[in-house]
Short mmCIF file of C-alpha atoms in Angstrom, two decimals:
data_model
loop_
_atom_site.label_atom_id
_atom_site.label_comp_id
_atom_site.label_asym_id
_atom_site.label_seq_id
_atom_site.Cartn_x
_atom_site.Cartn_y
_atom_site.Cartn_z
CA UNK B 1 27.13 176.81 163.50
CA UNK B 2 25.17 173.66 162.75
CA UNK B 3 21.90 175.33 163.25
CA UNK B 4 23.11 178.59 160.81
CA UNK B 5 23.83 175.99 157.90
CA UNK B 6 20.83 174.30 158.22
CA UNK B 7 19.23 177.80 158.20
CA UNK B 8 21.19 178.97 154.58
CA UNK B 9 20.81 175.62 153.10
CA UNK B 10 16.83 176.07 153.88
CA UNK B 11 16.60 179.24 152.29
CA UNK B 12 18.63 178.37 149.38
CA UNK B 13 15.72 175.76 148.99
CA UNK B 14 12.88 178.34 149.08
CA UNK B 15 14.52 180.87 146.72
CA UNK B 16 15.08 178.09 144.72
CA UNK B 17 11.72 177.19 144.69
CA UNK B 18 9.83 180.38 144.44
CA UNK B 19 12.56 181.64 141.67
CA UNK B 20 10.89 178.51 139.86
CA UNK B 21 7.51 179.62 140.33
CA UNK B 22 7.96 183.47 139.41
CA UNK B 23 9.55 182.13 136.33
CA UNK B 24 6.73 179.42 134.83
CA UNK B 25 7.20 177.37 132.18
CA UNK B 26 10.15 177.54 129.33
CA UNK B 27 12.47 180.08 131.46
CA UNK B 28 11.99 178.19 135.57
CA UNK B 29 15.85 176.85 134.98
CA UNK B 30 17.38 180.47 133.53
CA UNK B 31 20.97 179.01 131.78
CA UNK B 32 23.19 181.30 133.44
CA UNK B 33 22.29 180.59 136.70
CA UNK B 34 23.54 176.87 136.67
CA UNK B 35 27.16 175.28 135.75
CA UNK B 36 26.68 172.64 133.09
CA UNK B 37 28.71 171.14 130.30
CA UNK B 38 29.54 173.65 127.03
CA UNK B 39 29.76 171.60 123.40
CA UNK B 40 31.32 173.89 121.01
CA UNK B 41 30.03 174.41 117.67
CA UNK B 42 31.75 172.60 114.75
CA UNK B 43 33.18 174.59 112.17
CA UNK B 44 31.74 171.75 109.56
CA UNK B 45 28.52 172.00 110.99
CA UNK B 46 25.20 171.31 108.27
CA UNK B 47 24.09 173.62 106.57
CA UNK B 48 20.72 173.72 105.61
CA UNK B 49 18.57 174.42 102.49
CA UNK B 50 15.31 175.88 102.39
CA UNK B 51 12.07 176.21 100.18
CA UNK B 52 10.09 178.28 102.14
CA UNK B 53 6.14 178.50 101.92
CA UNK B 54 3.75 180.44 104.07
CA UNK B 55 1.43 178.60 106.51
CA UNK B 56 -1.46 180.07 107.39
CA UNK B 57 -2.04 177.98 110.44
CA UNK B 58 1.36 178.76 111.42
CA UNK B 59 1.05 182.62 110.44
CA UNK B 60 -2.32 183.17 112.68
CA UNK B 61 -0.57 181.37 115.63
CA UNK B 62 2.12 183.89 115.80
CA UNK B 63 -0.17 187.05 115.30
CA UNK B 64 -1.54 186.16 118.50
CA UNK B 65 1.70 184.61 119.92
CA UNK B 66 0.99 186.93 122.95
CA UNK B 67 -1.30 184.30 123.95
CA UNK B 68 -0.25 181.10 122.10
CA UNK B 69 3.29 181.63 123.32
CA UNK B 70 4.64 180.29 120.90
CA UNK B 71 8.10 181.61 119.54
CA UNK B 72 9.91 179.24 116.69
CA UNK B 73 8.34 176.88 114.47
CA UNK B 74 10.30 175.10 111.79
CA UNK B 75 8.78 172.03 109.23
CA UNK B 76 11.44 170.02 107.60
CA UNK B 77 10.38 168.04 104.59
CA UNK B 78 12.05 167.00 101.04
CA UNK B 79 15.47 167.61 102.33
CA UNK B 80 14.94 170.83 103.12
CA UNK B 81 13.44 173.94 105.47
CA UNK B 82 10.03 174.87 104.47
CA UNK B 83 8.10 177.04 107.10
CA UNK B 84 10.48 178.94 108.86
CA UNK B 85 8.48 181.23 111.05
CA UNK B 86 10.59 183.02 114.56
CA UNK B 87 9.56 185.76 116.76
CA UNK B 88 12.04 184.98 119.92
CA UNK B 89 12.22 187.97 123.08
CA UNK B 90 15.29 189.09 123.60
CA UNK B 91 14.19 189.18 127.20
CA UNK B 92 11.50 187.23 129.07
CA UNK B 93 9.03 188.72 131.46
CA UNK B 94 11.47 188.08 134.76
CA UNK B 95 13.80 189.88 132.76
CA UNK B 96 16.61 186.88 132.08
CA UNK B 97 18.25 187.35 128.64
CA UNK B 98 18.30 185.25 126.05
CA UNK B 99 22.02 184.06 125.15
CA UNK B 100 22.54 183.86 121.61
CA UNK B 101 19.10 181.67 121.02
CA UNK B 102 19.72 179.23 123.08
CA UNK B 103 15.89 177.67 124.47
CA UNK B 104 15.37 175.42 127.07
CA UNK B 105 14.55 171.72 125.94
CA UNK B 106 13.08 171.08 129.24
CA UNK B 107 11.60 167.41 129.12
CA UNK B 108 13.12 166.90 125.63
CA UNK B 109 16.53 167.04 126.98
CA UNK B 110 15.31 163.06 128.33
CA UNK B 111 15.36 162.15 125.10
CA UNK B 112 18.76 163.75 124.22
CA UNK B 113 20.32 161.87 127.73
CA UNK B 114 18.93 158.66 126.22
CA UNK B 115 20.36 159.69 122.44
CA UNK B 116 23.43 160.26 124.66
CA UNK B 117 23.52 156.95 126.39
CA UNK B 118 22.67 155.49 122.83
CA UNK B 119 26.24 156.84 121.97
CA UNK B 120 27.90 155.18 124.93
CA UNK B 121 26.67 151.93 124.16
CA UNK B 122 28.25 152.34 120.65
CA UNK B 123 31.76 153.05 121.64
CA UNK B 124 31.50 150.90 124.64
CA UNK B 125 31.44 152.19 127.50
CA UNK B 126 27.94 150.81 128.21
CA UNK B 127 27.40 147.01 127.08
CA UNK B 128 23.62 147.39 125.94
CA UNK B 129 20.76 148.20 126.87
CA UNK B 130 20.38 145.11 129.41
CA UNK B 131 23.32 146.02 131.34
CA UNK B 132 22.54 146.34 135.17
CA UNK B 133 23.00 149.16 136.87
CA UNK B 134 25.86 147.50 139.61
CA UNK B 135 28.84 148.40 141.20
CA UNK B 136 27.51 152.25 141.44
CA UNK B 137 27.81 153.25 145.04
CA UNK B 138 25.48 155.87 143.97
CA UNK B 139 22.33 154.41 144.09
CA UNK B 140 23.79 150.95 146.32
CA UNK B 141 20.77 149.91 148.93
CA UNK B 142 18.25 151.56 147.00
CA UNK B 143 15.56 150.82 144.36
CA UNK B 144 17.36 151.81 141.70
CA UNK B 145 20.48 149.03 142.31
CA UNK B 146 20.77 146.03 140.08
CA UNK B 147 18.30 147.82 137.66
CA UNK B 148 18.26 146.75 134.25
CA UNK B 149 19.21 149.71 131.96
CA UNK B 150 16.17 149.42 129.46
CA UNK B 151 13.62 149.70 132.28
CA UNK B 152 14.96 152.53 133.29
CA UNK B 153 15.00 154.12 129.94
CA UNK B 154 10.86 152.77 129.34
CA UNK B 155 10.00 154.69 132.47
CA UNK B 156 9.25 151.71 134.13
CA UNK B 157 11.69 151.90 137.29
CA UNK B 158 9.26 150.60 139.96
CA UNK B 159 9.50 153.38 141.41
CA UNK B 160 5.66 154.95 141.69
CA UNK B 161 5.29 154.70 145.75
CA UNK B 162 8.15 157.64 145.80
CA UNK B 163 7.88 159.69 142.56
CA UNK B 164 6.80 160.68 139.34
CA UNK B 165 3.44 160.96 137.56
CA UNK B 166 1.41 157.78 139.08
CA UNK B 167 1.54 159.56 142.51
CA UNK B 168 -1.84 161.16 143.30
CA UNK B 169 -1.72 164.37 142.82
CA UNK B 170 0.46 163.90 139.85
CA UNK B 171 4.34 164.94 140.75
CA UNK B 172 6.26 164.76 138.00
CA UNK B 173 9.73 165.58 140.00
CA UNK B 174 8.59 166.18 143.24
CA UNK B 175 9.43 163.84 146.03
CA UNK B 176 6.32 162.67 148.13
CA UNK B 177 8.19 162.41 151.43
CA UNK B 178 9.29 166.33 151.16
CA UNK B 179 7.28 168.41 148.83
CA UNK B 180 9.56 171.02 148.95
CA UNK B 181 12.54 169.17 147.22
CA UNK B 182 12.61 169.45 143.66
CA UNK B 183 14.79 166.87 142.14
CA UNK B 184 16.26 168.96 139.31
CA UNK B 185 17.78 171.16 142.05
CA UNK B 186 19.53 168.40 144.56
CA UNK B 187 22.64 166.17 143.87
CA UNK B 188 21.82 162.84 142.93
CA UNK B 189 24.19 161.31 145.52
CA UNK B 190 21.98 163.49 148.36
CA UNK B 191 18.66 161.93 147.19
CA UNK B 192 19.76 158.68 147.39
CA UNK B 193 21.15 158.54 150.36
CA UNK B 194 18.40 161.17 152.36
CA UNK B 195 15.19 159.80 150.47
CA UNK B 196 15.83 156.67 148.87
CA UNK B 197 17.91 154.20 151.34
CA UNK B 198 16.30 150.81 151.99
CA UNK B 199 13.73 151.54 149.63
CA UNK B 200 12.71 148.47 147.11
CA UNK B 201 10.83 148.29 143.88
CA UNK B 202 7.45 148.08 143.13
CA UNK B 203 5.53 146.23 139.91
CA UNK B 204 7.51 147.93 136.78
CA UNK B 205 5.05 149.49 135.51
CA UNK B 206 5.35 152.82 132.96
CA UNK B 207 6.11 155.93 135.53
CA UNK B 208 7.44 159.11 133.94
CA UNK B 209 9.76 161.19 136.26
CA UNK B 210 12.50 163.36 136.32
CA UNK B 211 14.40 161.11 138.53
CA UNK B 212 14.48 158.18 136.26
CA UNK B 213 15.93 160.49 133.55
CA UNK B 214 19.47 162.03 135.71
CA UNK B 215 19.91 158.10 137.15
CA UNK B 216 20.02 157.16 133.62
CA UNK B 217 22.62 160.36 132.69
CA UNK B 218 24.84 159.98 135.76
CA UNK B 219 25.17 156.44 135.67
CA UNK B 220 26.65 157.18 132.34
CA UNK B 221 28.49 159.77 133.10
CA UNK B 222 29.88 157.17 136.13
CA UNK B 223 30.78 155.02 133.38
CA UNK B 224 32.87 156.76 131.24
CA UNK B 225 34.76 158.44 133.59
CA UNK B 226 37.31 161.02 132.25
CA UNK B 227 35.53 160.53 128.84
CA UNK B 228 31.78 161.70 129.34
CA UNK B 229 32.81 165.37 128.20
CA UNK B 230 34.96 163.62 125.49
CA UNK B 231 31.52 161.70 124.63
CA UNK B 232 29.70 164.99 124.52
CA UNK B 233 31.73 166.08 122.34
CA UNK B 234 31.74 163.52 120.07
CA UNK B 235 27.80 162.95 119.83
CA UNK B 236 27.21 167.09 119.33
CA UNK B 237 29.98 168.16 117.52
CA UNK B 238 31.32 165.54 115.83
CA UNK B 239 28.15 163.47 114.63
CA UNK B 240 25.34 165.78 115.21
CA UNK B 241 27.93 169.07 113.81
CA UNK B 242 25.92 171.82 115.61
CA UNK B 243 26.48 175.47 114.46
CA UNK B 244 26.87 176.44 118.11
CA UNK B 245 27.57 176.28 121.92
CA UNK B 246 24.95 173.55 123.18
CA UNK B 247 24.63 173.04 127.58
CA UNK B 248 23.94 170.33 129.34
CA UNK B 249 22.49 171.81 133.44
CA UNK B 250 24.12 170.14 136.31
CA UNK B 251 21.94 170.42 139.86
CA UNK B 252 21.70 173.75 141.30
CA UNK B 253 24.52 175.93 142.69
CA UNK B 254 24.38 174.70 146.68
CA UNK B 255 27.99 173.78 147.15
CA UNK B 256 27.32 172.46 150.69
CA UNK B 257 25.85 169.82 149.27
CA UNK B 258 29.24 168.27 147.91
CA UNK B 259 29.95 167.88 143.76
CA UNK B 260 27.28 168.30 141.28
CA UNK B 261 25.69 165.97 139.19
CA UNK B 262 24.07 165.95 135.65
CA UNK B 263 20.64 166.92 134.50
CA UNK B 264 19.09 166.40 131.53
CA UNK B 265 18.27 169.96 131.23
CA UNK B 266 19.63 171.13 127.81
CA UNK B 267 19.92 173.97 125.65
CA UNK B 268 20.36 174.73 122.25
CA UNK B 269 19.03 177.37 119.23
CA UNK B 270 16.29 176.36 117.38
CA UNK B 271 18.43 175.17 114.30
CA UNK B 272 20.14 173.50 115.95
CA UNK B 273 17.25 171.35 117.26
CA UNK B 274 16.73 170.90 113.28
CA UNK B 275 19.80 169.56 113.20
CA UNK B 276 20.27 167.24 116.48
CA UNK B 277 16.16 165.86 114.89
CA UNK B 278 17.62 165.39 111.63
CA UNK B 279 20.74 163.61 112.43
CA UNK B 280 18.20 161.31 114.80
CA UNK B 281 16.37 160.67 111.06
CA UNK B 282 19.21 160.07 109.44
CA UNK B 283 20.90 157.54 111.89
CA UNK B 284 17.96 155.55 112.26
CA UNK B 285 17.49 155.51 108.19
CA UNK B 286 21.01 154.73 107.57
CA UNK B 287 21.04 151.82 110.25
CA UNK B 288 24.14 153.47 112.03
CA UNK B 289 25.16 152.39 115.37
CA UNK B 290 23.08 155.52 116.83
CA UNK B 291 20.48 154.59 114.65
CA UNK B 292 20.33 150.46 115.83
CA UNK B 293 20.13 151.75 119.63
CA UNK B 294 16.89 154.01 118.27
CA UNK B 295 15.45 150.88 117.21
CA UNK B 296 16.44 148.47 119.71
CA UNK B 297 14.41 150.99 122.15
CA UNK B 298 12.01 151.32 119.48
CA UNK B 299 11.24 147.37 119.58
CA UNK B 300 11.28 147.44 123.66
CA UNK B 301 8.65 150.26 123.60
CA UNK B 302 6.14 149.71 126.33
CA UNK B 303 2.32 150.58 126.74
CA UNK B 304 1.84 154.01 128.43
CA UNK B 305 -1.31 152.55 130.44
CA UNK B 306 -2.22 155.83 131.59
CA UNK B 307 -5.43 156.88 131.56
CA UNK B 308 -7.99 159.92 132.91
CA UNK B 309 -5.84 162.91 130.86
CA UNK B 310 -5.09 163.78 127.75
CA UNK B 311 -2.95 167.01 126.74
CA UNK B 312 -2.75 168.79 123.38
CA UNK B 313 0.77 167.58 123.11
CA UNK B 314 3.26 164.80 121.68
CA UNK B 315 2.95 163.21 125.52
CA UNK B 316 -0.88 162.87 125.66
CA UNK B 317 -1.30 161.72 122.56
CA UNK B 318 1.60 159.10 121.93
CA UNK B 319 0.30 155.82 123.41
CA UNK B 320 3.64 154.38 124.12
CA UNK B 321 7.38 154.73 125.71
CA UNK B 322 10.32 153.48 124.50
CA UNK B 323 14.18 154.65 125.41
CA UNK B 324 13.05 158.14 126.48
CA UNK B 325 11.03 158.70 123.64
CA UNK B 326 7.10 159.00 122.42
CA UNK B 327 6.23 156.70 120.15
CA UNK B 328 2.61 155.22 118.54
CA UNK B 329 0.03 158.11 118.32
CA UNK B 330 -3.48 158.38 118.22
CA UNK B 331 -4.86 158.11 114.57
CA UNK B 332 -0.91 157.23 113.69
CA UNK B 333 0.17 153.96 115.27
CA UNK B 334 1.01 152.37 112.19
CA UNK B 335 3.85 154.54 110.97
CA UNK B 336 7.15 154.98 112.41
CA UNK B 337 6.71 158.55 114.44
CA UNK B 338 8.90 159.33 117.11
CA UNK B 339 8.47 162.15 119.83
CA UNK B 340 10.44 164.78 122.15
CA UNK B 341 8.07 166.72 124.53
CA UNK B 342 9.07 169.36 126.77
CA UNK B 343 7.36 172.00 129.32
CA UNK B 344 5.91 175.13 127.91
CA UNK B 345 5.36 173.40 124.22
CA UNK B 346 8.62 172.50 123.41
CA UNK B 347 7.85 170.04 120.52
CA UNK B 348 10.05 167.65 118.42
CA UNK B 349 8.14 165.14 116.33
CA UNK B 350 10.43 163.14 113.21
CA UNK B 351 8.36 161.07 111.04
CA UNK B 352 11.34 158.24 110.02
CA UNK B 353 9.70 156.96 106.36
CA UNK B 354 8.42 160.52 105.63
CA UNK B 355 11.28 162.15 106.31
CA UNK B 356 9.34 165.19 107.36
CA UNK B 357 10.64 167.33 110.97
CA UNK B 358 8.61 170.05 113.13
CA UNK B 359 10.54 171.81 115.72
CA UNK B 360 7.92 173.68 118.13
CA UNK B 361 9.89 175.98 120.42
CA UNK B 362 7.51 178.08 122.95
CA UNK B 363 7.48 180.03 126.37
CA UNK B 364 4.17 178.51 127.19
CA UNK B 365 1.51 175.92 125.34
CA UNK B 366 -1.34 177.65 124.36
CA UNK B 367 -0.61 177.18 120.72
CA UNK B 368 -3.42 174.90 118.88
CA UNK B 369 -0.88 172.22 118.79
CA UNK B 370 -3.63 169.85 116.69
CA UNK B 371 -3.46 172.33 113.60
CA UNK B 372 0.11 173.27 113.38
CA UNK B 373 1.80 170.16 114.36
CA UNK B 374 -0.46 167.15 114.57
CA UNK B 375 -2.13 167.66 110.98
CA UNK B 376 0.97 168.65 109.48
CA UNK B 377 2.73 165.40 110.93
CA UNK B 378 -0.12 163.22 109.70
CA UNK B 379 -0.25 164.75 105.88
#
């Protein structure tokens, strides 16, 4: 019996895996195959305004979108909407459909976990951003124990002899003991107690990982309890007022493997990316309590350090980490730019003192992110 469970849970793992590769890039974690939490659209939700112009840039990247990939692009600026360019499948090529909009955030969703946690420090669940992470039997006897909250949230866990992108070759979410574990797809409680026991922490020094991101969002969700729906609630309906159904993923369906825990996996249409981004802007310009958190993590940014690749993207070309967030580019350091980057291209950049948005939403990144996003950020 032992032997037959070990067998199912094993090839649970491999479809898993190979389910992942067959679908690359935006549509690896399809929505309906995964339980998650559901935020319901507000009825008061914002309503934009728009001025619309036509971008050539733009326009020649989606004539050839075949190849760029790219599916949604939206530029915010002056209060309003003005390139508003769309060309979303209603299928993808594996043949999942897409629900009413909704796109993956991938890798963005870290930053919406840390806007999240941002949230829970304001109504108190959380004290600040220094609290340890104690009295979590979660991660007790491991690295992660006693961890200061902010360190966690810059990336810099100490964590780089087990995970994440300093490991040679580069594993974003991979474990190094067990390639074949991805840690999007296993309970936090079973990684900690299977991978991570007795294991201590290294120099802290700036280590971007999957990992790091669902500690952060399940030691929330272990501190508010009853609430962390509640808080959900309160962050996308109530403050951000999205027009519809947003998801957070839990881990994968493998109910032998005990309860599920959070992700940072998150889904939403492409307005109401607009929206979450603007809200972002607005907090941080009206000095709300969301908006003091932004710049608390803003102040404790850290150097990236990282050097021998640079992508075509918000992540290869912002030069440091703060709070989940990209922050400090190349040609840009001087001006108050922050970043959400995501697998595939998905690209949110919000330029604070500006006031200027670009939402890139795409099912892989061969767009020439330089012309349509970087130059239009930096005008």
């Amino acid at each position: 019996m032992k032997k037959a469970i070990l067998i199912l849970v094993a090839c649970l793992l491999l479809s898993g895996n190979a389910y992942a590769k067959k679908n690359k890039n935006t549509w690896d974690y399809p929505l309906l195959e995964y339980s998650g939490w559901v935020i319901k659209g507000s009825e008061n939700h914002y309503k934009f305004q728009s001025n619309l112009r036509e971008d050539k840039d733009v326009l020649k990247e989606f004539k050839n979108n075949k190849n760029t990939g790219i599916i949604s692009y939206l530029l915010f600026e002056n209060d309003k909407i003005v390139i508003d360019v769309s060309d979303i499948p209603k299928k993808v090529s594996s043949g999942e459909t897409i629900i009413d909009g909704l796109l993956p955030s991938h890798s963005m969703g870290k930053s919406l976990v840390s806007y999240v946690t941002g949230h829970a420090i304001c109504e108190g669940y959380i004290s600040s951003v220094d609290e340890k992470i104690s009295g979590w039997d979660v991660v007790k006897n491991t690295l992660y124990e006693d961890q200061v909250l902010i360190d966690l949230l810059n990336m810099q866990a100490g964590d780089q002899k087990y995970i994440g992108e300093r490991l040679k070759p580069r594993r974003d979410n991979i474990l190094k003991k067990d390639k074949k574990i991805n840690v999007n797809m296993v309970r936090l409680n079973t990684l900690m107690k299977d991978y991570f026991q007795g294991t201590k922490k290294s120099k802290p020094v700036y280590n971007y990982s999957a990992l790091t991101t669902n500690v952060i969002m399940n030691y929330v969700i272990f501190k508010t309890g009853d609430d962390w729906e509640k808080l959900l609630h309160k962050v996308f309906n109530e403050h951000v007022k999205v027009k519809d159904n947003v998801y957070f993923h839990q881990t994968a369906p493998l109910p032998l493997w005990g309860p599920y825990s959070g992700r940072y996996s998150f889904y939403a249409t492409r307005y109401d990316y607009l929206r979450i981004a603007k809200t972002i802007m607005d907090d941080w310009n009206n000095n709300t309590c969301a908006g003091k958190y932004l710049k608390t993590i803003y102040e404790r940014r850290i150097n990236k350090n990282i050097t021998g690749y640079k992508v075509a993207g918000i992540s290869g070309y912002a030069k440091k980490y703060g709070g989940q967030f990209h922050f400090d580019f190349d040609g840009l350091k001087k001006r108050k730019i922050l970043g959400m980057d995501g697998m595939g291209g998905q690209q949110i950049i919000i330029d604070f003192e500006k006031k200027r948005i670009i939402v890139v939403n795409s099912s892989d990144q061969h767009y020439k992110w330089k012309r349509i996003v970087y130059k239009k950020i930096k005008q």
